[in-house]
Coordinates of C-alpha atoms in Angstrom, one line a residue:
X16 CA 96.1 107.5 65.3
X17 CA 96.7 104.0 67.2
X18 CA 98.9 104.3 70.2
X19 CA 99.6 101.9 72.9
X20 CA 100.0 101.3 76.7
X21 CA 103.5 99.8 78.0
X22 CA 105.0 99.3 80.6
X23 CA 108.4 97.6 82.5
X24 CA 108.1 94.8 85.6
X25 CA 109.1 97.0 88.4
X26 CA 104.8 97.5 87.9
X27 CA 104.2 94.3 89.7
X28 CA 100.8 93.6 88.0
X29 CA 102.0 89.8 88.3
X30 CA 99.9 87.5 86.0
X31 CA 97.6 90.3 84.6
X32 CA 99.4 91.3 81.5
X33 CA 99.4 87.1 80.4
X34 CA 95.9 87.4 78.5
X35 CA 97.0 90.8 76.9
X36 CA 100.4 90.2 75.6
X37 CA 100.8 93.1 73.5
X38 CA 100.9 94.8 76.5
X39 CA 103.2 92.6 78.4
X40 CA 105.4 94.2 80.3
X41 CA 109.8 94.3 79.7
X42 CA 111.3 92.8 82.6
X43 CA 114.2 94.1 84.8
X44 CA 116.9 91.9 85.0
X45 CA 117.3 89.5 88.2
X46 CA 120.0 87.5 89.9
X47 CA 120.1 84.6 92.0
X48 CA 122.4 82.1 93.3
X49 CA 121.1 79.7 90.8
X50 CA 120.1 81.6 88.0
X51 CA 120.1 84.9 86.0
X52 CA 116.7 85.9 84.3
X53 CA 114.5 88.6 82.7
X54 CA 111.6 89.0 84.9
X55 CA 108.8 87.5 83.1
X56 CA 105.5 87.3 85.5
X57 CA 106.4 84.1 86.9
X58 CA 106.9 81.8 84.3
X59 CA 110.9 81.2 84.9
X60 CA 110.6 81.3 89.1
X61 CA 107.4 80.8 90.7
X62 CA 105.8 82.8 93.4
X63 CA 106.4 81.1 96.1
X64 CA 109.4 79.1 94.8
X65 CA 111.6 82.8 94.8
X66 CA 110.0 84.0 98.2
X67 CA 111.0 80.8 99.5
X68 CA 114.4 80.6 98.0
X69 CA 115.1 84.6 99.8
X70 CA 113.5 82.7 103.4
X71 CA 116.1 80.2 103.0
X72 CA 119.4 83.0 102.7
X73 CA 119.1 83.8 99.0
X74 CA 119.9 87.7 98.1
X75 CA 118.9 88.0 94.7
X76 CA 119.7 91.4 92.8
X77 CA 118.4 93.8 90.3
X78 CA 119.8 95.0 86.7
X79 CA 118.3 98.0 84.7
X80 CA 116.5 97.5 81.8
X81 CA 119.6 98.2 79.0
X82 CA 118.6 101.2 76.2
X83 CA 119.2 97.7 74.0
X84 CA 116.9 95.6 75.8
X85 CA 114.1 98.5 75.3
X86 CA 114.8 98.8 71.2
X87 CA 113.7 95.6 70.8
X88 CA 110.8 96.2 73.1
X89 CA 110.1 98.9 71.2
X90 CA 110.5 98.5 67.6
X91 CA 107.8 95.3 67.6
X92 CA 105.3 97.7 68.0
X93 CA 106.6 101.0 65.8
X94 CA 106.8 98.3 63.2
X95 CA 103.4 97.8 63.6
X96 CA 102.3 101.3 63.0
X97 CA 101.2 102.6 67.1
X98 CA 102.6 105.5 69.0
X99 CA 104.2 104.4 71.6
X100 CA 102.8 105.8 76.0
X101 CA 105.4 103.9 77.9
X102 CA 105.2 104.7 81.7
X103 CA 108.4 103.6 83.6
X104 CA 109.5 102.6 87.0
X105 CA 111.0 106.0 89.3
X106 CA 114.2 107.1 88.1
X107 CA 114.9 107.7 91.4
X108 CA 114.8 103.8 92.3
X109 CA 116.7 102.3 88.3
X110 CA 118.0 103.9 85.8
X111 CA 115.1 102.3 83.5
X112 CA 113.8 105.3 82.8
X113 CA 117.4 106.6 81.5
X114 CA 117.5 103.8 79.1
X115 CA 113.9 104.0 77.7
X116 CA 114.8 107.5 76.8
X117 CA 117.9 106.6 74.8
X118 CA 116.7 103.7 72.9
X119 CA 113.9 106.2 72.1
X120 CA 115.4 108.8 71.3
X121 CA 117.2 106.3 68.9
X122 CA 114.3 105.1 67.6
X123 CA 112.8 108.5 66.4
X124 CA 115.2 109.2 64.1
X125 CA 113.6 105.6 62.6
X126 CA 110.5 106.2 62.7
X127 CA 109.6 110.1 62.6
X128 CA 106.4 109.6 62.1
X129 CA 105.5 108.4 65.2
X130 CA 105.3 109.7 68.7
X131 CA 107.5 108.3 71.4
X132 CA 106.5 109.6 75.0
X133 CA 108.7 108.0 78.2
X134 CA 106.6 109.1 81.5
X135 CA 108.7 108.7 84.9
X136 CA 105.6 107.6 86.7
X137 CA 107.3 108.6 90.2
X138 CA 105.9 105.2 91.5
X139 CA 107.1 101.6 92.0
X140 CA 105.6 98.1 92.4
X141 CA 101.7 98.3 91.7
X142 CA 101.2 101.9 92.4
X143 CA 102.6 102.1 89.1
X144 CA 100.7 99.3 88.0
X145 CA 97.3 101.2 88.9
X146 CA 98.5 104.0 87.2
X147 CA 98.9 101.6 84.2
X148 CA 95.7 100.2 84.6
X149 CA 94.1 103.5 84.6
X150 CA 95.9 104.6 81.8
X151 CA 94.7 101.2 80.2
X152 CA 91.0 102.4 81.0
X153 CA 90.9 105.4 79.7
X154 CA 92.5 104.5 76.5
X155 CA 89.6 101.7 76.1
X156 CA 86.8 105.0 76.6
X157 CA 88.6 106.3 74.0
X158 CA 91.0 108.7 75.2
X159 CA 93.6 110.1 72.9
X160 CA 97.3 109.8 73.3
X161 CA 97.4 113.1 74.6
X162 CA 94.3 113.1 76.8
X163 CA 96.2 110.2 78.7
X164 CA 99.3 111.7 78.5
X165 CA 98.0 114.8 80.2
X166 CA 95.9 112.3 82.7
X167 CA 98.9 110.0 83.5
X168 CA 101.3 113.1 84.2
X169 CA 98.9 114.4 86.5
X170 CA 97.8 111.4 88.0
X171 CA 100.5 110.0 89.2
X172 CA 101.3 112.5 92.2
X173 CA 97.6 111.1 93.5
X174 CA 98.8 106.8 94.0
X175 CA 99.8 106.7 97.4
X176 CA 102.6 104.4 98.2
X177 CA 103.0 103.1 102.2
X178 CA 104.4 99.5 102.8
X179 CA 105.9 97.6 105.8
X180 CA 108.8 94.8 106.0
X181 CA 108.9 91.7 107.7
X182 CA 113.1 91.6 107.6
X183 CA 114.9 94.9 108.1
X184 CA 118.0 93.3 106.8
X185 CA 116.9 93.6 103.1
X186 CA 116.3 97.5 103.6
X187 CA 120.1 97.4 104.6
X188 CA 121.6 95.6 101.5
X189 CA 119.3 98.4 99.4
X190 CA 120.9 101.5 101.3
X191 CA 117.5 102.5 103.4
X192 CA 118.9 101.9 107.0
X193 CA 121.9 101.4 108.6
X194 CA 123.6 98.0 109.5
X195 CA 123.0 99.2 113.3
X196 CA 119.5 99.8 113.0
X197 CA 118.5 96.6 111.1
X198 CA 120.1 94.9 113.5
X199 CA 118.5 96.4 116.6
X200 CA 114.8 96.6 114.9
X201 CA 114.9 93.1 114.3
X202 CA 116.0 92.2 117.6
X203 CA 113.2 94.4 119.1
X204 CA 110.3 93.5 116.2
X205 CA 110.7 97.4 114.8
X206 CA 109.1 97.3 111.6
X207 CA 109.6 100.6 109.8
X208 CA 107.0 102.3 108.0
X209 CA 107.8 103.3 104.1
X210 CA 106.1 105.6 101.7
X211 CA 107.3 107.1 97.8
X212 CA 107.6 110.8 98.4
X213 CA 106.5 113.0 95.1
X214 CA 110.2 112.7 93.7
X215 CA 109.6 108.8 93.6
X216 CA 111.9 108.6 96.6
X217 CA 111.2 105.8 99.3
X218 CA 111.4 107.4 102.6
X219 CA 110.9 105.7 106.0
X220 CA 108.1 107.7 107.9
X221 CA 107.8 105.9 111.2
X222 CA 108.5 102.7 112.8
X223 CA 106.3 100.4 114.8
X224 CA 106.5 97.7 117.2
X225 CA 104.9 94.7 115.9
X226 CA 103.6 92.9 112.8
X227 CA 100.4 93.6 113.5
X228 CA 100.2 97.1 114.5
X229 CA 102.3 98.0 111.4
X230 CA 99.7 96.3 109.0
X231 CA 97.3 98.6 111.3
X232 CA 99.6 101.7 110.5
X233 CA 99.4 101.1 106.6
X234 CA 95.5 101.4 107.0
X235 CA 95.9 104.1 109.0
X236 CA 97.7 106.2 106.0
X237 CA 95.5 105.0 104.0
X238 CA 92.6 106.8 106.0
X239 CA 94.0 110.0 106.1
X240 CA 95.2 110.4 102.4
X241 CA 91.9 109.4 101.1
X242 CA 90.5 112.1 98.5
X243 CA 87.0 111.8 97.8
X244 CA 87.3 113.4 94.3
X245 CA 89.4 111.0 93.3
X246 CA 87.6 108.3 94.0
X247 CA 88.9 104.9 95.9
X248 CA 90.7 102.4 93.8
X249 CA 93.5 100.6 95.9
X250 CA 96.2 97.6 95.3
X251 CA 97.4 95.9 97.6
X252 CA 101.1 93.5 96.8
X253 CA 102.2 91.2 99.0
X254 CA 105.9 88.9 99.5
X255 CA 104.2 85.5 99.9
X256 CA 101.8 86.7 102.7
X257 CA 98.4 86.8 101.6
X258 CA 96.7 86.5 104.7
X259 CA 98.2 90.0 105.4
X260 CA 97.2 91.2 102.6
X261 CA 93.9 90.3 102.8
X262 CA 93.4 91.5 106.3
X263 CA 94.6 95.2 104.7
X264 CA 92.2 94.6 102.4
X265 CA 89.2 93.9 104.6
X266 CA 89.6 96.5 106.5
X267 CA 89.5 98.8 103.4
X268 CA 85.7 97.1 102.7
X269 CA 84.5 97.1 105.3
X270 CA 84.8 100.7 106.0
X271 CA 84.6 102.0 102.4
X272 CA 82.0 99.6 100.4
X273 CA 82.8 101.2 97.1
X274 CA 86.4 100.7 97.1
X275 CA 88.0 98.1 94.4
X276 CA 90.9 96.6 95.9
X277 CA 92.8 94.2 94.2
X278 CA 95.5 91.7 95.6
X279 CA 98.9 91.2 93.6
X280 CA 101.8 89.2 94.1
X281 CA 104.7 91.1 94.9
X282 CA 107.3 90.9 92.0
X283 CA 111.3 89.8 92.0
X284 CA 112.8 93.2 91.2
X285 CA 110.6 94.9 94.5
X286 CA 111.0 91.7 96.0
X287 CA 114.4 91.7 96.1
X288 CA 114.7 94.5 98.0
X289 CA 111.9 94.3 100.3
X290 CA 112.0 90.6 101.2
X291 CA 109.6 88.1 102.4
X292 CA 106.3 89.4 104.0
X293 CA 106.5 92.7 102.7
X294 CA 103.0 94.0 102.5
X295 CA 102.6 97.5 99.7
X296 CA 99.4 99.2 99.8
X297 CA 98.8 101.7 97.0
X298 CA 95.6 103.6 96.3
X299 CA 94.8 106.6 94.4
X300 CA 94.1 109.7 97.1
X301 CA 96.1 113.0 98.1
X302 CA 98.2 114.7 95.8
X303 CA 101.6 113.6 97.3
X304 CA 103.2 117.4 95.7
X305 CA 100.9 118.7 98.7
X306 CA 100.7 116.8 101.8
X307 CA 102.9 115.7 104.9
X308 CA 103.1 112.1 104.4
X309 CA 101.7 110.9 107.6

């Protein structure tokens, strides 16, 4: 039986999904000072256009998805006969995985006959994205929808999440840190050190003095969490600072010459709360049930 992949924006695979639109992804809902929108991979906002915008003193927000957003999602591809794998952003971070449960659990007393499964990936920005794209590949070598449900469940406690922030202020807005210590980290250059703890949590593991050093730090986690049976597939998302991003990624090659590393823009709902120059590094490694995070 036909099943497919899906996914919501909080994955931050950017322009990827716009050659494979039957996989493209439901977007979280985001507000600016100019305009309200469903996150749609950059067609509405640019890239640099909303990074810019957030330089210049704009604080957008984030919505949940709405369990009547996600029937229409949905039902276009029920109707089309295909079980549906959808793996959502952390309930710990949006209620998007609340609402994909109630519009399916809606939608299978519809359609009976086919098989709804809503996975809480634990995982945000493009570490959920590379557990999509894995999910993606195994479906195309032919595994079933349970094979990848099993893999997807399981594999999702091995992406590693760290990331650093340019602005501490934006932290502040989401809740992370305290209005005292954004304030005296930004005076002093502190940039905190982030990682997604097993519950899908974001937790703040160290802080660091200096840009540089924390980009340093980042591949520093990612050294230590490596797990050679897993193999080394990494992502790397960026707020409008490639150069950062790319320097993360060299690093990664020129120590580990089989890695794939890939470079994504980092989307609005993330975005939002992160801010400019936030640079995310997410790469499959230690089981995150099992380890100290640093």
């Amino acid at each position: 039986m036909s099943y497919i992949v899906l996914t919501d924006s909080g994955c931050d695979l950017g322009t990827y999904f716009l050659d494979k639109p039957e996989h493209d992804p439901i977007g979280l809902v985001i507000k600016t000072s100019n305009i309200e929108l469903i996150e749609d991979s950059w067609r509405t906002v640019g890239f640099k256009e909303f990074y810019d915008s957030m330089r210049n003193g704009d604080m957008p927000t984030t919505s949940q998805i709405t369990p009547a957003m996600y029937l229409g999602y949905f039902k276009g591809s029920l109707d089309k006969g295909l079980d549906l794998l959808y793996l959502s952003f952390s309930s710990m971070l949006s209620g998007t995985f609340g609402s994909a449960n109630v519009a399916a659990g809606i939608l299978k007393e519809s359609y009976p006959e086919r098989r709804i499964e809503i996975v809480d990936t634990k995982c945000a920005s493009s570490g959920q994205g590379l557990l999509v794209q894995l999910a993606l590949r195994r479906q195309s070598e032919g595994a079933t929808f349970q094979e990848n449900l099993d893999y997807v469940e399981k594999m999702k406690y091995h992406i590693n999440h760290v990331a650093t922030v340019d602005d501490l202020n934006h932290l502040r807005r989401g809740g992370r840190i305290s209005a005292l210590s954004a304030t005296f980290g930004s005076m002093l250059s502190i940039k905190p050190i982030i990682h997604m703890d097993s519950e899908g949590s974001l937790k703040v593991i160290d802080k660091v003095k200096g840009r540089k050093k924390s980009l340093n730090t980042l591949y520093s986690y990612f050294e230590k969490n490596l797990d050679p049976e897993v193999g080394i597939e990494a992502f790397i998302s960026h707020g409008d600072c490639e150069e950062d991003a790319a320097y993360i990624k060299e690093l990664i090659e020129k120590n580990h010459s089989d890695a794939k590393v890939t470079l994504f823009p980092l989307g609005m709902a993330i975005g939002s709360h992160i801010g400019p120059n936030g640079a995310c590094l997410f790469f499959t490694g230690k089981d995150r049930t099992k380890k100290n995070p640093q």
